[in-house]
Coordinates of C-alpha atoms in Angstrom, one line a residue:
M1 CA 8.8 17.8 -6.2
C2 CA 9.3 20.7 -8.5
S3 CA 9.4 20.4 -12.5
V4 CA 9.4 23.9 -13.4
N5 CA 12.2 26.3 -14.5
T6 CA 10.9 29.1 -12.6
P7 CA 12.1 29.0 -9.2
Y8 CA 9.8 29.4 -6.3
D9 CA 10.7 31.9 -3.2
V10 CA 10.3 29.2 -0.5
A11 CA 9.6 25.4 -0.9
V12 CA 9.0 22.9 1.7
I13 CA 10.2 19.4 1.8
D14 CA 8.3 17.1 4.3
E15 CA 9.3 13.7 6.0
I16 CA 12.9 14.1 4.7
Q17 CA 13.7 10.8 6.7
M18 CA 12.3 9.1 3.6
I19 CA 15.5 9.9 1.8
K20 CA 16.6 6.4 3.3
D21 CA 13.6 4.5 1.9
P22 CA 15.1 1.6 -0.2
S23 CA 12.4 1.9 -3.1
R24 CA 11.4 5.6 -3.2
G25 CA 14.2 7.4 -1.5
W26 CA 15.5 8.7 -4.6
A27 CA 12.4 11.0 -5.2
W28 CA 13.5 12.8 -2.0
T29 CA 17.1 13.1 -3.1
R30 CA 16.3 14.5 -6.3
A31 CA 14.0 17.2 -4.6
L32 CA 16.6 18.0 -2.2
L33 CA 19.3 18.5 -4.9
G34 CA 17.2 19.6 -7.7
L35 CA 14.4 21.7 -6.4
C36 CA 14.1 25.2 -8.0
A37 CA 13.6 27.5 -5.1
K38 CA 15.5 30.3 -3.5
E39 CA 15.0 28.9 0.0
I40 CA 13.9 25.1 1.1
H41 CA 12.7 24.3 4.2
V42 CA 13.2 20.7 4.9
C43 CA 11.2 19.2 7.9
G44 CA 11.8 15.8 9.5
E45 CA 13.3 13.7 12.3
E46 CA 16.9 14.6 13.7
A47 CA 18.2 11.5 12.3
A48 CA 18.5 13.1 9.0
I49 CA 20.3 16.3 10.1
N50 CA 23.8 15.3 9.5
L51 CA 23.3 13.5 6.4
V52 CA 21.1 16.7 4.7
T53 CA 23.9 19.1 6.0
E54 CA 26.6 17.0 4.3
L55 CA 24.8 16.8 1.2
M56 CA 24.0 20.5 1.0
Y57 CA 27.8 21.2 2.1
T58 CA 28.6 19.5 -1.1
T59 CA 26.8 21.7 -3.3
G60 CA 27.9 24.8 -1.6
E61 CA 24.6 25.8 0.0
E62 CA 24.3 27.6 3.3
V63 CA 22.4 25.2 5.9
E64 CA 20.6 26.5 9.2
V65 CA 19.4 23.8 11.7
K66 CA 16.7 24.4 14.0
R67 CA 15.3 22.1 16.7
Y68 CA 12.0 22.2 18.1
K69 CA 10.9 20.6 21.4
R70 CA 7.7 18.9 22.1
L71 CA 5.5 21.0 23.9
T72 CA 3.5 18.5 25.6
P73 CA 5.0 15.4 27.5
I74 CA 4.4 11.5 26.5
K75 CA 4.0 8.9 29.3
I76 CA 4.7 5.2 28.9
L77 CA 2.0 3.4 30.8
S78 CA 2.9 0.4 33.2
Q79 CA -0.1 -1.6 32.1
A80 CA -1.2 -3.0 28.9
L81 CA -4.8 -2.4 27.6
E82 CA -5.2 -6.4 27.7
S83 CA -9.1 -6.0 26.5
L84 CA -11.2 -3.7 24.4
D85 CA -13.5 -3.3 27.2
N86 CA -10.7 -0.9 28.6
L87 CA -11.1 1.5 25.9
R88 CA -11.5 5.3 27.0
P89 CA -12.3 8.4 24.7
G90 CA -9.5 9.4 22.9
D91 CA -7.9 6.1 22.2
C92 CA -6.1 5.0 19.3
I93 CA -5.3 1.2 18.5
V94 CA -2.4 1.3 15.9
C95 CA -2.4 -1.9 13.6
F96 CA 0.0 -2.9 10.8
N97 CA -2.2 -4.6 8.6
K98 CA -5.7 -4.2 7.2
N99 CA -6.7 -7.9 8.9
D100 CA -6.1 -6.4 12.2
I101 CA -7.7 -3.0 11.3
Y102 CA -11.2 -4.8 10.2
S103 CA -11.0 -7.4 13.0
V104 CA -10.5 -4.8 15.9
S105 CA -12.7 -2.0 14.4
R106 CA -15.4 -4.7 14.4
Q107 CA -15.1 -5.7 17.9
I108 CA -15.1 -2.1 18.9
E109 CA -18.7 -1.6 17.3
F110 CA -19.9 -4.8 18.9
R111 CA -19.4 -3.0 22.2
G112 CA -21.8 -0.3 21.2
L113 CA -18.8 2.4 20.5
E114 CA -18.2 4.1 17.2
C115 CA -14.7 4.1 15.9
A116 CA -12.9 6.1 13.2
V117 CA -10.9 4.1 10.6
I118 CA -7.4 5.3 8.9
Y119 CA -5.3 3.2 6.8
G120 CA -2.7 3.8 3.9
S121 CA -4.6 2.9 0.8
L122 CA -7.6 5.3 1.8
P123 CA -8.1 8.4 -0.3
P124 CA -6.7 11.5 1.3
G125 CA -10.1 13.0 1.7
T126 CA -11.4 10.1 3.3
K127 CA -8.6 10.0 5.9
L128 CA -9.1 13.8 6.6
T129 CA -12.9 13.1 7.1
Q130 CA -12.1 10.3 9.4
A131 CA -9.9 12.4 11.1
K132 CA -12.5 15.3 11.4
K133 CA -15.1 12.8 13.1
F134 CA -12.7 11.7 15.7
N135 CA -11.6 15.1 16.6
D136 CA -15.1 16.7 16.4
P137 CA -16.0 16.9 20.3
D138 CA -19.7 16.7 19.3
D139 CA -19.4 13.7 17.5
P140 CA -19.9 10.1 19.5
C141 CA -17.0 8.6 17.5
K142 CA -14.2 8.9 20.3
I143 CA -12.2 5.7 19.2
M144 CA -9.8 5.0 16.3
V145 CA -8.3 2.1 14.6
A146 CA -5.4 3.1 12.2
T147 CA -2.2 2.0 10.9
D148 CA 0.9 3.8 11.2
A149 CA -0.6 6.1 8.3
I150 CA -1.4 8.4 11.3
G151 CA 2.3 9.2 11.9
M152 CA 2.3 11.5 8.8
G153 CA 0.3 14.7 7.9
L154 CA -2.5 14.4 10.1
N155 CA -3.5 16.3 13.4
L156 CA -5.4 14.0 15.6
S157 CA -6.7 14.8 19.3
I158 CA -5.5 11.4 20.6
K159 CA -5.0 10.9 24.4
R160 CA -3.3 7.3 24.2
I161 CA -1.8 5.2 21.6
I162 CA -2.1 1.5 21.9
F163 CA 0.2 -0.8 19.8
N164 CA -1.9 -3.8 18.7
S165 CA 1.4 -5.3 17.6
L166 CA 5.2 -4.4 17.7
I167 CA 5.7 -6.5 14.4
K168 CA 5.4 -4.7 10.9
P169 CA 6.1 -5.8 7.5
Q170 CA 9.0 -3.9 6.3
I171 CA 10.9 -3.8 2.9
N172 CA 14.7 -4.6 3.3
E173 CA 17.5 -3.3 1.0
K174 CA 17.2 -6.1 -1.3
G175 CA 13.4 -5.3 -1.9
E176 CA 12.3 -8.3 0.2
K177 CA 9.5 -8.1 2.7
E178 CA 10.2 -9.1 6.4
M179 CA 8.3 -9.3 9.6
N180 CA 10.6 -7.2 12.2
K181 CA 9.8 -5.0 15.3
I182 CA 9.1 -1.6 14.6
T183 CA 12.5 0.7 14.6
T184 CA 12.7 3.3 17.5
S185 CA 12.0 6.3 14.8
Q186 CA 8.7 4.6 13.8
A187 CA 7.6 3.9 17.3
L188 CA 8.4 7.7 18.4
Q189 CA 6.8 8.8 15.3
I190 CA 3.8 6.8 16.0
S191 CA 3.8 7.7 19.8
G192 CA 4.1 11.3 18.9
R193 CA 0.6 11.3 18.0
A194 CA -0.6 11.4 21.3
G195 CA -1.2 14.4 23.4
R196 CA -0.4 17.0 20.5
F197 CA -0.4 20.7 21.6
S198 CA -3.2 21.5 19.3
S199 CA -5.4 18.8 20.8
V200 CA -7.7 18.8 23.7
F201 CA -5.2 16.4 25.5
K202 CA -2.4 18.1 26.8
E203 CA -0.2 14.8 27.9
G204 CA 0.0 11.8 25.7
E205 CA -0.2 8.2 26.9
V206 CA 1.3 5.2 25.1
T207 CA 0.9 1.5 25.9
T208 CA 0.3 -1.8 24.1
M209 CA -2.5 -4.4 23.6
Y210 CA -0.7 -7.2 25.1
A211 CA 1.6 -7.1 28.5
D212 CA 4.3 -9.3 27.0
D213 CA 4.9 -6.4 24.3
L214 CA 4.9 -3.4 26.9
T215 CA 8.5 -4.3 28.0
L216 CA 9.6 -4.3 24.5
L217 CA 7.9 -1.2 23.6
K218 CA 9.6 0.6 26.5
K219 CA 13.1 -0.7 25.2
I220 CA 12.3 0.4 21.9
L221 CA 11.4 4.0 22.9
S222 CA 14.5 4.1 25.2
E223 CA 17.0 3.4 22.5
P224 CA 18.8 6.3 20.4
V225 CA 17.6 6.9 17.0
D226 CA 20.2 5.6 14.4
P227 CA 21.4 8.3 12.2
I228 CA 20.5 8.4 8.5
E229 CA 23.7 7.4 6.6
A230 CA 22.9 7.8 2.9
A231 CA 20.6 8.9 0.4
G232 CA 18.7 7.0 -2.2
L233 CA 19.6 7.3 -6.1
H234 CA 18.1 6.3 -9.2
P235 CA 19.4 6.3 -12.9
T236 CA 18.1 9.3 -14.5
A237 CA 16.3 9.3 -17.9
E238 CA 19.4 11.0 -19.4
Q239 CA 21.9 8.2 -18.2
I240 CA 19.6 5.5 -19.3
E241 CA 19.4 7.1 -22.9
M242 CA 23.3 7.4 -22.9
F243 CA 23.2 3.6 -22.2
A244 CA 20.7 2.9 -25.0
Y245 CA 22.8 4.8 -27.5
H246 CA 25.6 2.4 -27.1
L247 CA 23.3 -0.9 -26.5
P248 CA 20.7 -0.1 -29.0
G249 CA 19.1 -3.6 -28.9
A250 CA 18.8 -3.7 -24.9
T251 CA 15.5 -3.7 -23.3
L252 CA 14.7 -0.8 -20.7
S253 CA 15.0 -3.6 -18.0
N254 CA 18.3 -4.8 -19.2
L255 CA 19.7 -1.2 -19.5
I256 CA 18.8 -0.4 -15.9
D257 CA 20.3 -3.7 -14.7
I258 CA 23.5 -3.0 -16.6
F259 CA 23.7 0.5 -15.3
V260 CA 23.1 -0.5 -11.9
S261 CA 25.8 -3.3 -12.0
L262 CA 28.4 -0.8 -13.0
S263 CA 27.5 2.1 -10.9
Q264 CA 29.6 3.1 -8.1
V265 CA 28.6 5.7 -5.3
D266 CA 30.2 7.1 -2.5
G267 CA 29.2 6.7 1.2
L268 CA 26.5 9.4 1.1
Y269 CA 24.5 7.5 -1.4
F270 CA 23.0 4.2 -2.2
V271 CA 21.3 2.9 -5.4
C272 CA 17.5 2.3 -4.7
N273 CA 16.2 -1.2 -5.4
I274 CA 15.1 -1.3 -9.0
D275 CA 12.7 -4.3 -8.9
N276 CA 9.6 -2.2 -8.9
F277 CA 10.9 -0.2 -11.9
K278 CA 11.7 -3.7 -13.9
F279 CA 8.4 -4.8 -13.0
L280 CA 6.7 -2.1 -14.8
A281 CA 9.3 -2.2 -17.8
K282 CA 8.8 -5.9 -18.5
M283 CA 4.9 -5.3 -18.2
I284 CA 5.0 -2.7 -20.9
Q285 CA 7.9 -4.0 -22.9
H286 CA 5.8 -4.9 -25.7
I287 CA 4.1 -1.6 -26.1
P288 CA 6.2 0.6 -28.6
L289 CA 7.1 3.7 -26.9
H290 CA 10.0 6.1 -27.0
L291 CA 12.5 5.4 -24.4
R292 CA 11.9 8.9 -22.6
A293 CA 8.1 8.0 -22.1
R294 CA 8.7 4.4 -21.2
Y295 CA 11.0 5.5 -18.4
V296 CA 8.4 7.9 -17.1
F297 CA 5.7 5.1 -17.0
C298 CA 8.0 3.0 -15.2
T299 CA 8.5 5.4 -12.4
A300 CA 4.9 6.0 -11.8
P301 CA 4.4 5.8 -8.1
I302 CA 1.8 3.0 -8.0
N303 CA 1.0 -0.1 -5.9
Q304 CA 2.0 -3.0 -8.1
K305 CA 0.2 -5.3 -5.9
E306 CA -3.1 -4.1 -7.2
P307 CA -3.8 -5.7 -10.5
F308 CA -6.3 -3.1 -11.6
V309 CA -4.0 -0.1 -11.4
C310 CA -1.4 -2.0 -13.1
T311 CA -3.9 -3.0 -15.8
S312 CA -4.7 0.6 -15.9
L313 CA -1.1 1.7 -16.5
L314 CA -1.0 -0.7 -19.4
K315 CA -3.9 0.4 -21.0
F316 CA -2.8 4.0 -20.6
A317 CA 0.7 3.3 -22.1
R318 CA -1.0 1.5 -25.1
Q319 CA -3.2 4.6 -25.7
F320 CA -0.1 6.7 -25.6
S321 CA 2.0 4.5 -28.0
R322 CA -1.1 5.0 -30.6
N323 CA -0.9 8.8 -30.0
E324 CA -4.5 8.9 -28.5
P325 CA -5.0 11.1 -25.9
V326 CA -6.5 9.5 -23.0
M327 CA -9.8 11.4 -22.6
F328 CA -12.3 11.7 -19.8
D329 CA -15.3 9.7 -21.5
W330 CA -12.5 6.8 -22.3
L331 CA -11.4 7.0 -18.6
C332 CA -15.1 6.9 -17.6
R333 CA -15.8 3.7 -19.6
H334 CA -12.3 2.2 -18.3
I335 CA -13.4 2.4 -14.5
N336 CA -17.0 2.0 -15.2
W337 CA -18.3 5.1 -14.0
P338 CA -20.4 6.1 -12.2
L339 CA -19.7 3.9 -9.4
V340 CA -21.9 3.0 -6.4
P341 CA -21.2 2.7 -2.7
P342 CA -19.3 -0.7 -1.9
K343 CA -21.7 -3.6 -0.5
N344 CA -18.7 -5.4 1.1
I345 CA -15.0 -5.3 1.8
K346 CA -14.2 -6.5 -1.7
D347 CA -15.9 -3.7 -3.3
L348 CA -14.1 -1.3 -1.1
V349 CA -10.9 -2.5 -2.0
H350 CA -11.8 -2.1 -5.6
L351 CA -12.9 1.5 -5.3
E352 CA -9.5 2.3 -3.4
A353 CA -7.9 0.9 -6.6
V354 CA -9.9 2.8 -8.8
H355 CA -9.1 6.1 -6.9
D356 CA -5.2 5.1 -7.3
V357 CA -6.1 5.1 -11.0
L358 CA -7.4 8.4 -10.9
D359 CA -4.3 9.3 -8.9
L360 CA -2.1 7.8 -11.7
Y361 CA -4.0 9.7 -14.5
L362 CA -3.2 12.9 -12.6
W363 CA 0.4 12.2 -12.2
L364 CA 0.8 11.4 -15.8
S365 CA -1.2 14.8 -16.7
Y366 CA 1.6 16.7 -15.1
R367 CA 4.2 15.1 -17.4
F368 CA 2.2 14.4 -20.7
M369 CA -0.4 17.3 -20.6
D370 CA -1.3 16.7 -24.1
M371 CA -2.1 13.1 -23.9
F372 CA -4.0 13.3 -20.4
P373 CA -5.8 16.5 -21.0
D374 CA -8.8 16.0 -18.7
A375 CA -7.1 16.5 -15.2
G376 CA -9.8 18.9 -14.2
H377 CA -12.7 16.4 -15.1
V378 CA -10.7 13.8 -13.4
R379 CA -10.3 15.8 -10.0
T380 CA -14.2 16.4 -10.0
I381 CA -15.1 12.6 -10.3
Q382 CA -12.2 11.7 -7.8
K383 CA -13.7 14.1 -5.4
K384 CA -17.0 12.2 -5.8
L385 CA -15.2 8.9 -5.6
D386 CA -13.9 10.1 -2.2
D387 CA -17.4 10.6 -0.9
I388 CA -18.4 7.1 -2.0
I389 CA -15.6 5.6 -0.2
Q390 CA -16.1 7.5 3.0
I391 CA -19.8 5.8 3.0
G392 CA -18.1 2.6 2.8
V393 CA -15.4 3.4 5.8
L394 CA -18.2 4.6 7.9
N395 CA -20.2 1.4 7.5
I396 CA -17.1 -0.8 7.6
T397 CA -18.7 -3.5 10.1
R398 CA -21.8 -3.6 7.9
L399 CA -19.3 -4.4 4.8
I400 CA -17.6 -7.0 6.9
Q401 CA -20.8 -8.7 8.0
A402 CA -22.0 -8.7 4.3
S403 CA -18.8 -10.3 3.2
Q404 CA -19.3 -13.1 5.8
V405 CA -22.9 -13.5 4.7
T406 CA -22.0 -13.9 1.3
S407 CA -18.8 -16.4 1.8
E408 CA -21.0 -18.5 4.1
A409 CA -23.9 -18.8 1.5
M410 CA -21.1 -20.1 -0.6
G411 CA -19.7 -22.4 1.6
I412 CA -16.3 -20.6 2.1
P413 CA -14.4 -20.1 5.1
V414 CA -14.3 -16.1 5.9
E415 CA -10.8 -16.4 6.7
S416 CA -10.1 -17.5 3.0
L417 CA -11.8 -14.8 1.3
R418 CA -9.4 -12.8 -0.8
T419 CA -9.7 -10.1 -3.1
D420 CA -9.3 -10.9 -6.9
E421 CA -5.8 -11.5 -8.2
R422 CA -5.1 -11.4 -12.1
L423 CA -1.3 -10.4 -12.2
P424 CA 1.6 -11.9 -10.7
H425 CA 2.8 -10.3 -7.1
A426 CA -0.8 -9.2 -6.7
E427 CA -1.4 -8.3 -3.1
V428 CA -3.8 -10.5 -1.3
T429 CA -6.2 -8.6 1.3
E430 CA -7.6 -10.9 3.9
F431 CA -9.7 -10.1 6.8
S432 CA -11.3 -11.8 9.8
T433 CA -14.8 -11.5 11.1
N434 CA -14.4 -13.8 14.0
K435 CA -15.7 -12.6 17.5
E436 CA -12.3 -13.1 19.1
M437 CA -9.4 -10.9 17.7
A438 CA -7.6 -12.2 14.9
P439 CA -4.2 -13.5 15.6
S440 CA -1.7 -10.8 15.4
P441 CA 2.3 -11.8 14.3
R442 CA 3.3 -10.1 17.5
R443 CA 5.2 -13.0 18.9
A444 CA 7.1 -13.9 15.8
R445 CA 10.6 -12.3 16.0
G446 CA 14.2 -12.6 14.7
P447 CA 15.0 -15.6 12.1
K448 CA 11.4 -17.2 13.0
A449 CA 9.7 -14.1 11.9
R450 CA 11.6 -13.9 8.6
S451 CA 10.9 -17.7 7.8
L452 CA 7.1 -17.1 8.7
Q453 CA 7.0 -13.9 6.4
S454 CA 8.8 -16.0 3.6
A455 CA 6.2 -18.6 3.7
D456 CA 3.6 -16.0 4.0
A457 CA 4.9 -14.0 1.1
Q458 CA 4.8 -17.4 -1.1
L459 CA 1.1 -17.8 -0.1
G460 CA 0.3 -14.2 -1.0
T461 CA 2.2 -14.4 -4.5
L462 CA 0.6 -17.9 -5.4
G463 CA -2.7 -17.3 -3.3
P464 CA -5.7 -19.1 -4.7
M465 CA -3.5 -20.1 -7.9
K466 CA -2.5 -23.3 -5.9
A467 CA -6.2 -23.9 -4.7
P468 CA -8.3 -26.3 -6.9
L469 CA -9.9 -24.5 -9.9
T470 CA -13.5 -24.7 -8.5
E471 CA -12.6 -23.2 -5.2
R472 CA -11.0 -20.3 -7.1
L473 CA -14.0 -19.9 -9.5
I474 CA -16.4 -19.6 -6.3
Q475 CA -14.0 -17.3 -4.6
Q476 CA -14.1 -14.9 -7.7
G477 CA -18.0 -15.3 -7.6
L478 CA -17.8 -17.0 -11.2
L479 CA -19.2 -20.1 -10.0
S480 CA -21.8 -20.9 -7.3
K481 CA -22.6 -24.3 -5.2
E482 CA -25.5 -24.8 -7.5
M483 CA -23.6 -24.5 -10.6
L484 CA -21.0 -27.0 -9.1
K485 CA -23.8 -29.6 -8.6
Q486 CA -25.3 -29.2 -12.0
L487 CA -21.8 -29.4 -13.4
E488 CA -21.4 -32.7 -11.6
K489 CA -24.5 -34.1 -12.6
E490 CA -23.8 -33.4 -16.5
W491 CA -20.3 -35.1 -15.9
L492 CA -21.8 -38.0 -14.5
A493 CA -24.6 -38.3 -17.1
Q494 CA -21.8 -38.1 -19.7
Q495 CA -19.6 -40.8 -18.2
D496 CA -22.7 -43.0 -18.4
T497 CA -23.5 -42.2 -22.0
H498 CA -19.7 -42.9 -23.0
P499 CA -18.2 -45.3 -20.6
E500 CA -15.7 -46.6 -23.3
V501 CA -14.2 -42.9 -23.0
N502 CA -13.4 -43.4 -19.4
E503 CA -12.1 -47.0 -20.1
N504 CA -9.5 -46.0 -22.8
R505 CA -8.1 -43.2 -20.2
S506 CA -7.9 -45.8 -17.5
S507 CA -6.0 -48.1 -19.8
T508 CA -3.5 -45.3 -20.9
K509 CA -2.9 -44.5 -17.5
H510 CA -2.1 -48.1 -16.7
K511 CA 0.3 -48.3 -19.5
E512 CA 2.1 -45.3 -18.4
K513 CA 2.6 -46.8 -15.0
K514 CA 4.0 -49.9 -16.2
K515 CA 6.6 -47.9 -18.3

């Protein structure tokens, strides 16, 4: 994404198929149509060729299409893996949630095997380190457990891709999460990681963990890829400012709602989902900011399901509104730097969120250099944090065991252990440490899958907030079983000392029932 006036000689836009993303596709559209470069190289899957060509013709640009054939073959195996005992060096098990990542990686290490772990929320440096460890022929780590994050930007020496499930949570056009089978495009993107030309394996293989998924995988891979028909758009700051001029009393959330409701686009475009933008707009609405600055804060590419990241954005905006630069010392106090290696999974998740906060600072520093002036120092501690997170990922099985011991000591089932929730819509990260593999949503398809996901979404949103207060406090580490027993004793003693209070309450309740 280019934000300078001086044009580059050559610019590259990768993963152009993301232009159809219902939430962030507009960023690729803006890059494609607004990038300051003499020549742009657009990389991506063939499904995007017709759309990109049509968009370029409307702007009068010349388009040259180059197709590249895969240099190594991929073979769909006739048998599923069935058991982790059948793993071989060069295998990569692909999961679509952290729960399965933690569960599968622990089971692999129980079998005396080392495994590398890659998932989306890991910092880029940690992903590269895990990839290097897996690719190193002299390293004993020869198994990988990963999400579909391996499908973008990583060169891996994978012999065989094994789909742990074919069901993936996806965001629809309305911004709602659904559980659906992976698309042909996604299946090809992931399968294509096996047997890469630059790897030690000259032929790739793909299969599934379970036999009843293998037939479905073959069907998915045999289907043609649906062409991308439209590119995402999002209201610009200038457009919102024009509306604000005519509607001076409207909030930013109202302005963007009005704009989208009145917008009309032709068949080459669609308006991206604005729920994430509105969420941030409402979160910082009470902070006095100029409209342009408010708009920029609301377009920040953050995970809004991470409470600590959202809180950090709020504090950044508040500092900005006071015209007080966010200095390095202030940031260190906010994130409690220096940080130590994680002791359990919850600590690891928090460190990943801190890394996202540092990314947010750097993103804002490109747009407000004077207010976020310490980008160099932030990059330095971000590298150190990357190393700390790497230690956690290398010891991920030990972190899971530590989490299990802590939860069992408090009398909490491991399956119920969750990360802290402080804001609405906070993502709930769960993990399983059972010896058997955690249940996978692989059999939930169609309407049933959507209904299951709807229920799961409600649980994920409300989570521990619907549980008893004592259980929530124990989960958050604010209350122990011993403290609970002491509180119970004090309560009983108080009831014995003041029995009339209890009688008055019972009498009041009885009267209310009679009414």
